[in-house]
Short mmCIF file of C-alpha atoms in Angstrom, two decimals:
data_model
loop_
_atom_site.label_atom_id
_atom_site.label_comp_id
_atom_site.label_asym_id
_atom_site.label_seq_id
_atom_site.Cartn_x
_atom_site.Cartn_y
_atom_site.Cartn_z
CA UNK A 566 71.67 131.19 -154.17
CA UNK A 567 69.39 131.43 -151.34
CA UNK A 568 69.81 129.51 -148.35
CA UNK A 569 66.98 127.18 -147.01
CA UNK A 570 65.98 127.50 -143.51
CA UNK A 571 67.53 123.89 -142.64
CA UNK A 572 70.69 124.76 -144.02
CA UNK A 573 71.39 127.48 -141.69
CA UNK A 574 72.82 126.64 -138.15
CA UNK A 575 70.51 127.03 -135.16
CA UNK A 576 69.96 130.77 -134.46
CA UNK A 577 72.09 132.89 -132.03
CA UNK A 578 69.29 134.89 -130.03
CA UNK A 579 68.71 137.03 -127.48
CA UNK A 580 66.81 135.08 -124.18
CA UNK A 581 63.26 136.03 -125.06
CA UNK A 582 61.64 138.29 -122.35
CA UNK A 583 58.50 135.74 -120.92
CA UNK A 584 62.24 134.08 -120.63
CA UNK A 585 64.00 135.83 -118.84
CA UNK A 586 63.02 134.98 -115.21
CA UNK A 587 63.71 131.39 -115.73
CA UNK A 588 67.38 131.79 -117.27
CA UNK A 589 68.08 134.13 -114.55
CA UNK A 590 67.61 131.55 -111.86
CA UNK A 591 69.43 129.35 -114.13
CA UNK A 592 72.40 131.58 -114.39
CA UNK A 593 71.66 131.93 -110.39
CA UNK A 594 71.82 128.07 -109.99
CA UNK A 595 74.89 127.91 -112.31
CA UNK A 596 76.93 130.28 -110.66
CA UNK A 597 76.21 128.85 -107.34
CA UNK A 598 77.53 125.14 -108.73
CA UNK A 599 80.00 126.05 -111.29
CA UNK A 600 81.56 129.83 -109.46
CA UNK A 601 80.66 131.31 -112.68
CA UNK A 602 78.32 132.61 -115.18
CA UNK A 603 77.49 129.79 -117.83
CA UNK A 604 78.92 131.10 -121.36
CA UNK A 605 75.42 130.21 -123.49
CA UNK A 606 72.48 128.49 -123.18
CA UNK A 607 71.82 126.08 -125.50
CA UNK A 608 67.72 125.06 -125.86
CA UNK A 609 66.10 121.95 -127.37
CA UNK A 610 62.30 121.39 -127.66
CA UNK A 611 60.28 118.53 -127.16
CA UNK A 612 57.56 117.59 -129.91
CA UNK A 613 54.21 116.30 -130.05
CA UNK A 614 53.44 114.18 -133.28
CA UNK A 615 49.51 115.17 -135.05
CA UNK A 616 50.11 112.54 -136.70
CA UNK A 617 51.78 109.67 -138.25
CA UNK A 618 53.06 107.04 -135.51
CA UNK A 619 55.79 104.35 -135.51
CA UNK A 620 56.33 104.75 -139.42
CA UNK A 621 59.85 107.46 -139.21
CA UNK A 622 61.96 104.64 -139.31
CA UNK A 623 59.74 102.99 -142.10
CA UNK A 624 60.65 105.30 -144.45
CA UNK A 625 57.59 107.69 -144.31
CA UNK A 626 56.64 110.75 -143.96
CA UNK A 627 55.50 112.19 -140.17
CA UNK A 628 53.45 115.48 -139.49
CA UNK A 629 54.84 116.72 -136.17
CA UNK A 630 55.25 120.26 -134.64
CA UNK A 631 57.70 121.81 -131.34
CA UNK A 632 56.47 122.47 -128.94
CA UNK A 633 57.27 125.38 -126.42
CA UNK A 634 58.36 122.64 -123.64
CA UNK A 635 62.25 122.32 -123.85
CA UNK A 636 65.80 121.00 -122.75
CA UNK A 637 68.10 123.88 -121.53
CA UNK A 638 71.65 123.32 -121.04
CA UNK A 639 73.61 126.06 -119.47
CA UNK A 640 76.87 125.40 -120.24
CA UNK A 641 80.46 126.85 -119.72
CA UNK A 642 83.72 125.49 -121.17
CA UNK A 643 86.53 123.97 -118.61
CA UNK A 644 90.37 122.77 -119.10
CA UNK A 645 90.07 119.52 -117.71
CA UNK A 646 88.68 117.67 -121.31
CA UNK A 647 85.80 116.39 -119.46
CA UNK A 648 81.97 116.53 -118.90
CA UNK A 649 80.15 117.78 -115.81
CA UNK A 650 76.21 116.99 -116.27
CA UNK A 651 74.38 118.70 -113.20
CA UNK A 652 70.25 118.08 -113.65
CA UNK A 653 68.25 120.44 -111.90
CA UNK A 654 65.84 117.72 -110.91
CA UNK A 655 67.76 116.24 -107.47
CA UNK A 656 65.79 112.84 -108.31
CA UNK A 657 68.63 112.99 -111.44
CA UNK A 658 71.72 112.02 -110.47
CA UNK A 659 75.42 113.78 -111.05
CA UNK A 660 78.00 113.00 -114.01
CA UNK A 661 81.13 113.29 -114.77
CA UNK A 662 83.13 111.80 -117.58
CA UNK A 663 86.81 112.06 -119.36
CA UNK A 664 85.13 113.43 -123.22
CA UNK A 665 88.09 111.32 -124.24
CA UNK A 666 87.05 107.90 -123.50
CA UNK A 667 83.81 107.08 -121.92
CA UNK A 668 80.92 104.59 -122.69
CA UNK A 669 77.09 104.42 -123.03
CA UNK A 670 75.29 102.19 -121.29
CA UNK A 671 72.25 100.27 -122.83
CA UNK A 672 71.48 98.53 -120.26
CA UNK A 673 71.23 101.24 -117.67
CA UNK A 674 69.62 104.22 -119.95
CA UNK A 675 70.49 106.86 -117.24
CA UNK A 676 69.61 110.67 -117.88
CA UNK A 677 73.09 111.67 -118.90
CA UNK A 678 73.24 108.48 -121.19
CA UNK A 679 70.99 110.77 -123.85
CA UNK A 680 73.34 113.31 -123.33
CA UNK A 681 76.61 111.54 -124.03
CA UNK A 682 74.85 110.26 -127.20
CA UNK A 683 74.42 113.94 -128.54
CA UNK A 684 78.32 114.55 -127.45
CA UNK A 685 79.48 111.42 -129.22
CA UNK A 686 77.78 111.94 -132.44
CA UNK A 687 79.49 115.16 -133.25
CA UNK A 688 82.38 114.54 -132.18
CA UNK A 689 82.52 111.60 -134.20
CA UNK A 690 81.28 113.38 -137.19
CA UNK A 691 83.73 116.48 -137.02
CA UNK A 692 86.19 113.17 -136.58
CA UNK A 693 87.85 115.51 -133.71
CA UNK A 694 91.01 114.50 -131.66
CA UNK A 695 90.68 117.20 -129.20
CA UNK A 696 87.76 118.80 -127.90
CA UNK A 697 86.99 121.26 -125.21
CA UNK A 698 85.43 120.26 -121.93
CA UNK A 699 82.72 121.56 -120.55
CA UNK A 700 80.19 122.31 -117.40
CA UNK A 701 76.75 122.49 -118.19
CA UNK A 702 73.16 122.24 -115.78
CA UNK A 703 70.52 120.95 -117.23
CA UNK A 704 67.04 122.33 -117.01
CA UNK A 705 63.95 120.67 -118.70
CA UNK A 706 59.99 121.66 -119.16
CA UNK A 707 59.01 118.73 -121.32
CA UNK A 708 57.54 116.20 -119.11
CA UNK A 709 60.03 112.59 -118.87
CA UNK A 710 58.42 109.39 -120.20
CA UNK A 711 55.40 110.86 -121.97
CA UNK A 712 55.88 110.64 -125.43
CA UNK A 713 57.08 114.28 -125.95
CA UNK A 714 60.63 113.48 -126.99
CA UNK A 715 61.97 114.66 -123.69
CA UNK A 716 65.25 111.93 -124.07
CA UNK A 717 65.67 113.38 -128.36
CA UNK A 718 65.26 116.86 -127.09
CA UNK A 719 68.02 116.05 -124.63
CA UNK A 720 70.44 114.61 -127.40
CA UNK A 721 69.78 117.37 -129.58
CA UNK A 722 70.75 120.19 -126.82
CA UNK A 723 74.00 118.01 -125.41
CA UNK A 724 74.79 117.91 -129.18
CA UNK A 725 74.39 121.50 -129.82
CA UNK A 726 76.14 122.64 -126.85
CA UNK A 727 79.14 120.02 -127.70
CA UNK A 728 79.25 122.02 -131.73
CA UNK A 729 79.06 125.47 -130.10
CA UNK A 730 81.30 125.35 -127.07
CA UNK A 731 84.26 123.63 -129.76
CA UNK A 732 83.28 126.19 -132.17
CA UNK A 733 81.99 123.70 -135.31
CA UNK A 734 79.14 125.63 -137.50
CA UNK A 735 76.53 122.55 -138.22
CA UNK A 736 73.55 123.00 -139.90
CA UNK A 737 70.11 122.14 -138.54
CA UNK A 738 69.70 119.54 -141.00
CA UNK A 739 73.56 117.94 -140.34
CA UNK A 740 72.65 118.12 -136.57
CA UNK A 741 69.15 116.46 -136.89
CA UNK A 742 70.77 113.52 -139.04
CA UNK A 743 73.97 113.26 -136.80
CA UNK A 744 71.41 113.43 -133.57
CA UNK A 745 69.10 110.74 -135.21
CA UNK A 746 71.86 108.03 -135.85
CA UNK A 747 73.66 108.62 -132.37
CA UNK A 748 70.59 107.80 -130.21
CA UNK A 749 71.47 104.22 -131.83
CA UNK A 750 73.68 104.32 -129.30
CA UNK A 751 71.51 103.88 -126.57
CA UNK A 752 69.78 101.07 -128.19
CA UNK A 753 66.93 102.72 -129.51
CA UNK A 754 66.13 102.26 -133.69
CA UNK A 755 63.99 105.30 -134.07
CA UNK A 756 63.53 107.01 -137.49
CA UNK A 757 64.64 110.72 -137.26
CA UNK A 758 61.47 112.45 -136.73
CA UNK A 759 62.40 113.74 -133.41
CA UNK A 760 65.44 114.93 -134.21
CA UNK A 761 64.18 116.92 -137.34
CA UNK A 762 61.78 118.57 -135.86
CA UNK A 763 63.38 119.72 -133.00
CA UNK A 764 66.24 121.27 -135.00
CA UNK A 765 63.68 122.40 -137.64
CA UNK A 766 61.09 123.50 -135.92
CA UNK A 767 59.62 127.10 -137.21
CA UNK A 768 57.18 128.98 -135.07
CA UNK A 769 53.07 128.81 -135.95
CA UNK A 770 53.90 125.81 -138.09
CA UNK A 771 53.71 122.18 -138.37
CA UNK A 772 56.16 120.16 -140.41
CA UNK A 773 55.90 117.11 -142.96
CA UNK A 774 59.28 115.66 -142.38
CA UNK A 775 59.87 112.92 -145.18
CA UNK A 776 63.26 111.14 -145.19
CA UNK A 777 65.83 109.75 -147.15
CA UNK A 778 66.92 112.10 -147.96
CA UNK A 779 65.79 114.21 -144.95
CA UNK A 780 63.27 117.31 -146.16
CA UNK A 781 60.94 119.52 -144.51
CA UNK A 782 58.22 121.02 -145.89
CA UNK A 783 56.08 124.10 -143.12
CA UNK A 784 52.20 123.01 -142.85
CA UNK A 785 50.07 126.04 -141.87
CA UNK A 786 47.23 124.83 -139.74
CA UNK A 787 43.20 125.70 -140.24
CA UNK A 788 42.52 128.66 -138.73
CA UNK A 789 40.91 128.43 -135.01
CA UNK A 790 43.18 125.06 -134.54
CA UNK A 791 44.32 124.53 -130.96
CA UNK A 792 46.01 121.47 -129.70
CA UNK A 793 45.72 120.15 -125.91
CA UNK A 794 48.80 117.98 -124.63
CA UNK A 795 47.10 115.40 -122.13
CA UNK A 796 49.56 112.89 -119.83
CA UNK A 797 48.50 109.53 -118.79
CA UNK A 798 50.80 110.04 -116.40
CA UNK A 799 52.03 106.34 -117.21
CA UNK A 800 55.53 105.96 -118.18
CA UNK A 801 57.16 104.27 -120.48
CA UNK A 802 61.13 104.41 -121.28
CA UNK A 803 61.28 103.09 -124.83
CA UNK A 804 65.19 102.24 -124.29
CA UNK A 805 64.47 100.00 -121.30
CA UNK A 806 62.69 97.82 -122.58
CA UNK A 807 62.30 96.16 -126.03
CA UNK A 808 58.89 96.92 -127.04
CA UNK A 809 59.98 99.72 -129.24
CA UNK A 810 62.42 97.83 -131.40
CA UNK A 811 60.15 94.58 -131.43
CA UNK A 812 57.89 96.82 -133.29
CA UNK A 813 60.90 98.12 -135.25
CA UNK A 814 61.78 94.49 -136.36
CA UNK A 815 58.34 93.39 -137.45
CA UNK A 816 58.02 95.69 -139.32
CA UNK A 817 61.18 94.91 -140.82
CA UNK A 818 60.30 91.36 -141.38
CA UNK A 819 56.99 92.54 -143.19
CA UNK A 820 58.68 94.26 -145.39
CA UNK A 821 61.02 91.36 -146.17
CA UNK A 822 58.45 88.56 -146.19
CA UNK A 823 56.33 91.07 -148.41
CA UNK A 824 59.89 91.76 -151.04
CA UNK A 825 60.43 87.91 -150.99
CA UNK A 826 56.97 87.33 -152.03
CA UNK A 827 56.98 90.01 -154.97
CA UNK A 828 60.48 88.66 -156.19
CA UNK A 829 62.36 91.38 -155.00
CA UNK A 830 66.06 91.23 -153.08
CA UNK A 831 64.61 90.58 -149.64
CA UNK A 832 67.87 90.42 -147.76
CA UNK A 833 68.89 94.20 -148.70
CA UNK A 834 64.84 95.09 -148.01
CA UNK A 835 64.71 97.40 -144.38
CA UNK A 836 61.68 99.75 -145.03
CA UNK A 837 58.07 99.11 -146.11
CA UNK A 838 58.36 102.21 -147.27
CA UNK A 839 60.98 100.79 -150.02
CA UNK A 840 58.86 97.59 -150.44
CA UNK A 841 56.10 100.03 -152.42
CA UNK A 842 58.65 102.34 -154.08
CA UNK A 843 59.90 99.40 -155.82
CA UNK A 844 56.82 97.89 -156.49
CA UNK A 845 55.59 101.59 -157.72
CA UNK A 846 51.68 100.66 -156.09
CA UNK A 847 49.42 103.72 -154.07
CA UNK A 848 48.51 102.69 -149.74
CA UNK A 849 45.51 101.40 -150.96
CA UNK A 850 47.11 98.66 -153.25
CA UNK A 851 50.02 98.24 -150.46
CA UNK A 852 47.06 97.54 -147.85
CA UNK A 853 45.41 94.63 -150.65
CA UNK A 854 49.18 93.43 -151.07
CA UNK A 855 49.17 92.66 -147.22
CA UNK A 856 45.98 90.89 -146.99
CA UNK A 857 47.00 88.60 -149.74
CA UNK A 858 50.44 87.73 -148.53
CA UNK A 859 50.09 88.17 -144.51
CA UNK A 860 48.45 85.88 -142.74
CA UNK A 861 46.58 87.49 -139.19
CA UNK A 862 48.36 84.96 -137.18
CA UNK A 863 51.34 85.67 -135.16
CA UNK A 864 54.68 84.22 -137.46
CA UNK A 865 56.97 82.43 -135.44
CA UNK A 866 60.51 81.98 -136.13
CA UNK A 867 60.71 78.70 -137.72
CA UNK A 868 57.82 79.85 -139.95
CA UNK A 869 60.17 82.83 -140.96
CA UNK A 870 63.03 80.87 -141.77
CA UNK A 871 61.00 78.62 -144.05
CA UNK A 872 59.25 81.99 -145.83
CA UNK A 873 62.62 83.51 -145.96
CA UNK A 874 64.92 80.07 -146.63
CA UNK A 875 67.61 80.88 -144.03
CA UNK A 876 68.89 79.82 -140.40
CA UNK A 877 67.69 80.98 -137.49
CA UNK A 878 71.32 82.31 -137.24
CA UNK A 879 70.80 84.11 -140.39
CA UNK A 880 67.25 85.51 -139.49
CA UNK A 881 68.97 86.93 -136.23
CA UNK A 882 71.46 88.37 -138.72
CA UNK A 883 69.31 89.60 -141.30
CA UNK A 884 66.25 91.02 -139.71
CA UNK A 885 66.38 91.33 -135.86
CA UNK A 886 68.27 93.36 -133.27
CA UNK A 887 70.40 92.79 -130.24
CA UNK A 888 67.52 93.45 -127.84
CA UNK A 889 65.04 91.08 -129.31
CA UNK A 890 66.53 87.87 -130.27
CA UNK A 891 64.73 86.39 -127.46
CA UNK A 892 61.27 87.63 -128.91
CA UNK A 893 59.65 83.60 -130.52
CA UNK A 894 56.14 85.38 -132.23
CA UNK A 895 55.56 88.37 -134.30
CA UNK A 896 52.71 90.16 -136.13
CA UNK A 897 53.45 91.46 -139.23
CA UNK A 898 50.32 91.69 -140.81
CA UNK A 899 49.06 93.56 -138.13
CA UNK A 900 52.35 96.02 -137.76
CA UNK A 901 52.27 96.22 -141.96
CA UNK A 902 48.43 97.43 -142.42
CA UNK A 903 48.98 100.13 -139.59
CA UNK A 904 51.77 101.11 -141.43
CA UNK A 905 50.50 101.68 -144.71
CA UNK A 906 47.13 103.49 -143.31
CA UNK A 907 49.00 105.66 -140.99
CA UNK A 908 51.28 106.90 -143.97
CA UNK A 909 48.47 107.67 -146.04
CA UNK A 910 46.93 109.82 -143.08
CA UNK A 911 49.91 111.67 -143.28
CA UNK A 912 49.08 112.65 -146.84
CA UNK A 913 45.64 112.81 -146.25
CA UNK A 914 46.16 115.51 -143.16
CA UNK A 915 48.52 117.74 -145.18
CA UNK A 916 46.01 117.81 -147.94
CA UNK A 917 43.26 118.95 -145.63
CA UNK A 918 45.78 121.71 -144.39
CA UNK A 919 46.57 122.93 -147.86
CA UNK A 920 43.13 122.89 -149.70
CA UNK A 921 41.39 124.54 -146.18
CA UNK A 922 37.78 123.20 -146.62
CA UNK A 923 35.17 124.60 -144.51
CA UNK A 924 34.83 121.49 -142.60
CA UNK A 925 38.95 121.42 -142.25
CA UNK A 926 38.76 120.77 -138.34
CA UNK A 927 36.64 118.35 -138.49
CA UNK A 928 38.64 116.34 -141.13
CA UNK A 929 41.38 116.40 -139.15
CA UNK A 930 39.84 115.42 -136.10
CA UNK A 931 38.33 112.14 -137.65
CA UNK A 932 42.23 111.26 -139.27
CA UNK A 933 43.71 111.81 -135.60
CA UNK A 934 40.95 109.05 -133.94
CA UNK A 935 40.99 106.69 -136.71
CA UNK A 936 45.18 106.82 -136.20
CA UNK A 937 44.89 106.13 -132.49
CA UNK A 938 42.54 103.27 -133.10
CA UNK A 939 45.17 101.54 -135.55
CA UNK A 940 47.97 102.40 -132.77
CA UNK A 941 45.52 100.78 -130.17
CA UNK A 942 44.29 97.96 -132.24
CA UNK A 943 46.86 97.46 -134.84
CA UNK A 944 50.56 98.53 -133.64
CA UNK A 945 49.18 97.58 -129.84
CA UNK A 946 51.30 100.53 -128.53
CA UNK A 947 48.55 102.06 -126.76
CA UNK A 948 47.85 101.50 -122.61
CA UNK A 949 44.33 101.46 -121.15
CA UNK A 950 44.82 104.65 -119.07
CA UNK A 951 45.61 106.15 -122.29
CA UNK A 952 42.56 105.21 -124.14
CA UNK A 953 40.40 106.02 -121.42
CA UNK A 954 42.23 109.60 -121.32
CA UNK A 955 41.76 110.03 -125.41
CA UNK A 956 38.04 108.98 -125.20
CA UNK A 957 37.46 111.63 -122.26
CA UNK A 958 39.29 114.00 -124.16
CA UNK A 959 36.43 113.61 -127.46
CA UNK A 960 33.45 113.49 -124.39
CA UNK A 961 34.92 117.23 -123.28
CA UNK A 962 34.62 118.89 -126.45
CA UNK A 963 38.08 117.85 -128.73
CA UNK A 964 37.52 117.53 -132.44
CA UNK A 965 39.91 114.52 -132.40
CA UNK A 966 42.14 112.85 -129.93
CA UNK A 967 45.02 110.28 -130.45
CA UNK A 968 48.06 108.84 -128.46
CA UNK A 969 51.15 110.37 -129.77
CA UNK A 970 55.20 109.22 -129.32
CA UNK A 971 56.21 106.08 -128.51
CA UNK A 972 52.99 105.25 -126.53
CA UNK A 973 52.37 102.25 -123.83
CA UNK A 974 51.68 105.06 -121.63
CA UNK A 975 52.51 108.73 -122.01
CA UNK A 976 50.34 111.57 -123.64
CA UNK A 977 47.59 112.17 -125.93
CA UNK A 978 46.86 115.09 -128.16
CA UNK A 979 43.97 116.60 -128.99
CA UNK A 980 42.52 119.12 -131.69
CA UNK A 981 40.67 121.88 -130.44
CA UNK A 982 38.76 124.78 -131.41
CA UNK A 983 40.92 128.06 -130.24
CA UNK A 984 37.50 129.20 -128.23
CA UNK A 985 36.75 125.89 -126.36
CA UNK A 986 40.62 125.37 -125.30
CA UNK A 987 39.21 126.09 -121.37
CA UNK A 988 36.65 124.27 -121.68
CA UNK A 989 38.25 121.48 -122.47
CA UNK A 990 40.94 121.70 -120.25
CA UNK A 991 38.59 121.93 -117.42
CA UNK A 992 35.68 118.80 -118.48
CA UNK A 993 39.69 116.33 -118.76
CA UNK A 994 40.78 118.00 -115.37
CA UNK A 995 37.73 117.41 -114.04
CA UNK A 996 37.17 113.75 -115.30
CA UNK A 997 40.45 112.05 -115.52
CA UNK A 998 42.98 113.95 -112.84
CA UNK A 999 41.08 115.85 -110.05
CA UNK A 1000 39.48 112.27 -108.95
CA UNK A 1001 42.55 110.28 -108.72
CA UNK A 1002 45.17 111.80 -105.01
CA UNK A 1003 47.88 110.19 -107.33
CA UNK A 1004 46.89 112.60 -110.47
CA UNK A 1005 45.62 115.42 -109.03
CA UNK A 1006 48.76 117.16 -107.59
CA UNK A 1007 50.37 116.68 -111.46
CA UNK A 1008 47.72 118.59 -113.24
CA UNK A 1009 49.41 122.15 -113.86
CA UNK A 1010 52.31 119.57 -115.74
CA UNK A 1011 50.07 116.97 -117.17
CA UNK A 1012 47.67 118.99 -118.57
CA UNK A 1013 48.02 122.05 -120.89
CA UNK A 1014 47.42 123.66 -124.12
CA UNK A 1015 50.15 124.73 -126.70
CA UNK A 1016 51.63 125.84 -129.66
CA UNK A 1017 53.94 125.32 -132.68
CA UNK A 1018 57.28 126.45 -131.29
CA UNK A 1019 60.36 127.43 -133.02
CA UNK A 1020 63.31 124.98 -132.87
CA UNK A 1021 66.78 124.64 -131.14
CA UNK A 1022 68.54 128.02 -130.61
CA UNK A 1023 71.64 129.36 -128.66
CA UNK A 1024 71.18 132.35 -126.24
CA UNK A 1025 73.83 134.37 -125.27
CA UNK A 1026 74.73 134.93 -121.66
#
């Protein structure tokens, strides 16, 4: 039988030559801290999503690709059974923990908080007593707080360098799944996406990462398609605060208002996405479905409890989460019809992909700004610095332009024709960063054009 990609572990390479002045000051910086040469690198990338936002952890399917920003951990093992986390950002602090007992904080979602969620997970799924310590300093490319899955990326590296310094063979797809439940631990209910792709990543391609059970499937871009990573240079940490998981729970609450309606078991109902498998009806039925049972109006909680016939103890139980039992009004038609649009662009996107029409880029394009729109409009998860970034982005010369990750800030991404990537580049510098003293300095990091990169890997010292 012939293995698939994702059940392989992450590749053992040699540090790639464009490479191999960074790692050396790495190993420079190591040695200096440590008194030795690190053992292996370990490298996770970030990821921008083309498209399909806030519906992972709805059950759907997401269209995402690496990029060549990434976490590096150089790491060497110790005899002391404990953790030494050295950033190479001063602004980050210092950490040191026993790997033996030691806690994560969800109130105070420090740096090295992501990173003990990567540790934990493995070790909890190998079920290990003993594990090796280890040293490792952290280097990172993928800009913090901009919707690039710079905090997944660093779970998925602290979580490969944990498996490879105790000597555990995981596969990619073991490590994506064991990465995507242990950033619960931090508080935040994402879907998996991030996680996937940055363990599955292959280079040139996009992925359509559907889940339960977790499958990738490589999406081969139109020729002369470029994409443009642009930063708002607003940030937004999804764990410290509980806009994320509000969305997270209406959502959930959609889908159990919509199950209760349609005489199905409500109380074991999560998804939307398992709303319409049960109900066996396409998007565009799902969509009617919504407008006939969800009113526009915000639902409050006594309005819930009616709908749903329990306590407001029971609706805390049933349907929301530890970080938003304070939250008294929620929008579930709203949250539901973005859901069920943005999953059919999905489809939509990777049809355009496969069938290659002459007029590919330009299909694509539209999908990406009619998916920001329902973000902005629908999900609310967009900021205005961001839409006035995506709508300069589309005056420059991009094909399409959309928020992308978490959003309330963070980055855009844009589709490009290969031969107008400079031009683009410089009509956005020109119009959104050069103007502002704040923005301007940032532009080399805010501003860039990239590719589909390949996913995690370990390089030998």
């Amino acid at each position: 039988m012939i293995k698939k990609m994702d059940d392989t572990p992450p590749p053992v390479c040699k540090i790639p030559d464009k490479e191999k002045d960074r790692y050396a000051k790495l190993q420079s910086k190591f040695k200096e801290r440590f008194g030795h040469d690190p053992i292996i690198y370990a490298r996770a990338p970030g990821r921008v999503n083309l498209i399909g936002e806030h519906i992972d952890y709805c059950g759907y399917a997401v269209l995402p690709m690496a990029i060549e920003q990434d976490i590096v951990f150089a790491v060497s093992t110790n005899n002391s059974k404990e953790i030494t986390l050295v950033n190479q950002d001063p602004s980050y602090k210092e950490f040191s923990c026993s790997l033996e007992n030691f806690t994560i904080s969800r109130s105070d979602p420090q740096w090295y908080n992501y990173a003990l969620c990567g540790v934990r997970g493995v070790i909890e799924h190998m079920g290990a007593g003993s594990v090796v310590g280890f040293n490792a300093l952290v280097d990172g490319s993928v800009p913090k707080s901009a919707g690039l899955s710079s905090s997944s990326a660093l779970v998925c590296c602290a979580a490969l360098a944990t498996a490879q310094v105790n000597g555990w063979t995981l596969t990619k797809k073991v490590l994506a799944e064991v990465c995507a439940k242990c950033e619960h631990y931090i508080g935040t209910e994402g879907g998996g996406m991030d996680q996937a792709i940055s363990f599955m990543a292959n280079h040139g391609m996009a992925k359509l990462i559907e889940f339960n059970p977790l499958r990738t499937t490589n999406i081969l871009l139109p020729a002369g398609a470029a994409f443009i990573i642009t930063n708002s240079l607003v940030e937004h940490n999804k764990a410290a605060t509980s806009d994320f998981n509000i969305r997270v729970v209406e959502c959930r609450l959609a889908a159990q208002v919509l199950a209760k309606a349609q005489g199905l078991p409500w109380r074991e109902t999560r998804l939307l996405g398992g709303v319409q498998k049960q109900l066996g009806l396409n998007f565009d039925e799902m969509l009617s479905l919504v407008k006939e049972t969800l009113h526009k109006e915000p639902y409050n909680k006594d309005e819930l409890c009616q709908l749903l016939e329990v306590t407001p103890d029971e609706l805390a139980l049933s349907s929301l989460s530890q970080n938003t039992t304070h939250v008294t009004s929620f929008k579930l038609f709203q949250r539901a019809t973005h859901v069920y649009s943005e999953a059919s662009r999905v489809y939509q996107f990777r049809t355009v992909c496969e069938e290659q029409p002459t007029d590919a880029l330009q299909r694509l394009g539209h999908l990406m700004d009619e998916s920001h729109a329902s973000c902005r409009d629908l999900y609310e998860c967009s900021h205005p610095d961001l839409d006035k970034l995506v709508q300069i982005c589309r005056d420059s010369g991009a094909l399409g332009s959309r928020m992308t990750g978490a959003g309330w800030g963070g980055c855009g991404v844009s589709l490009v024709e290969s031969k107008s990537i400079m031009s683009v580049l410089t009509k956005v510098r020109d119009a959104y960063y050069t103007p502002d003293p704040a923005r301007a300095p940032l532009t080399k990091q805010a501003l860039f054009a990239t590719q589909p990169g390949n996913g995690a890997e370990i390089y030998n010292n």
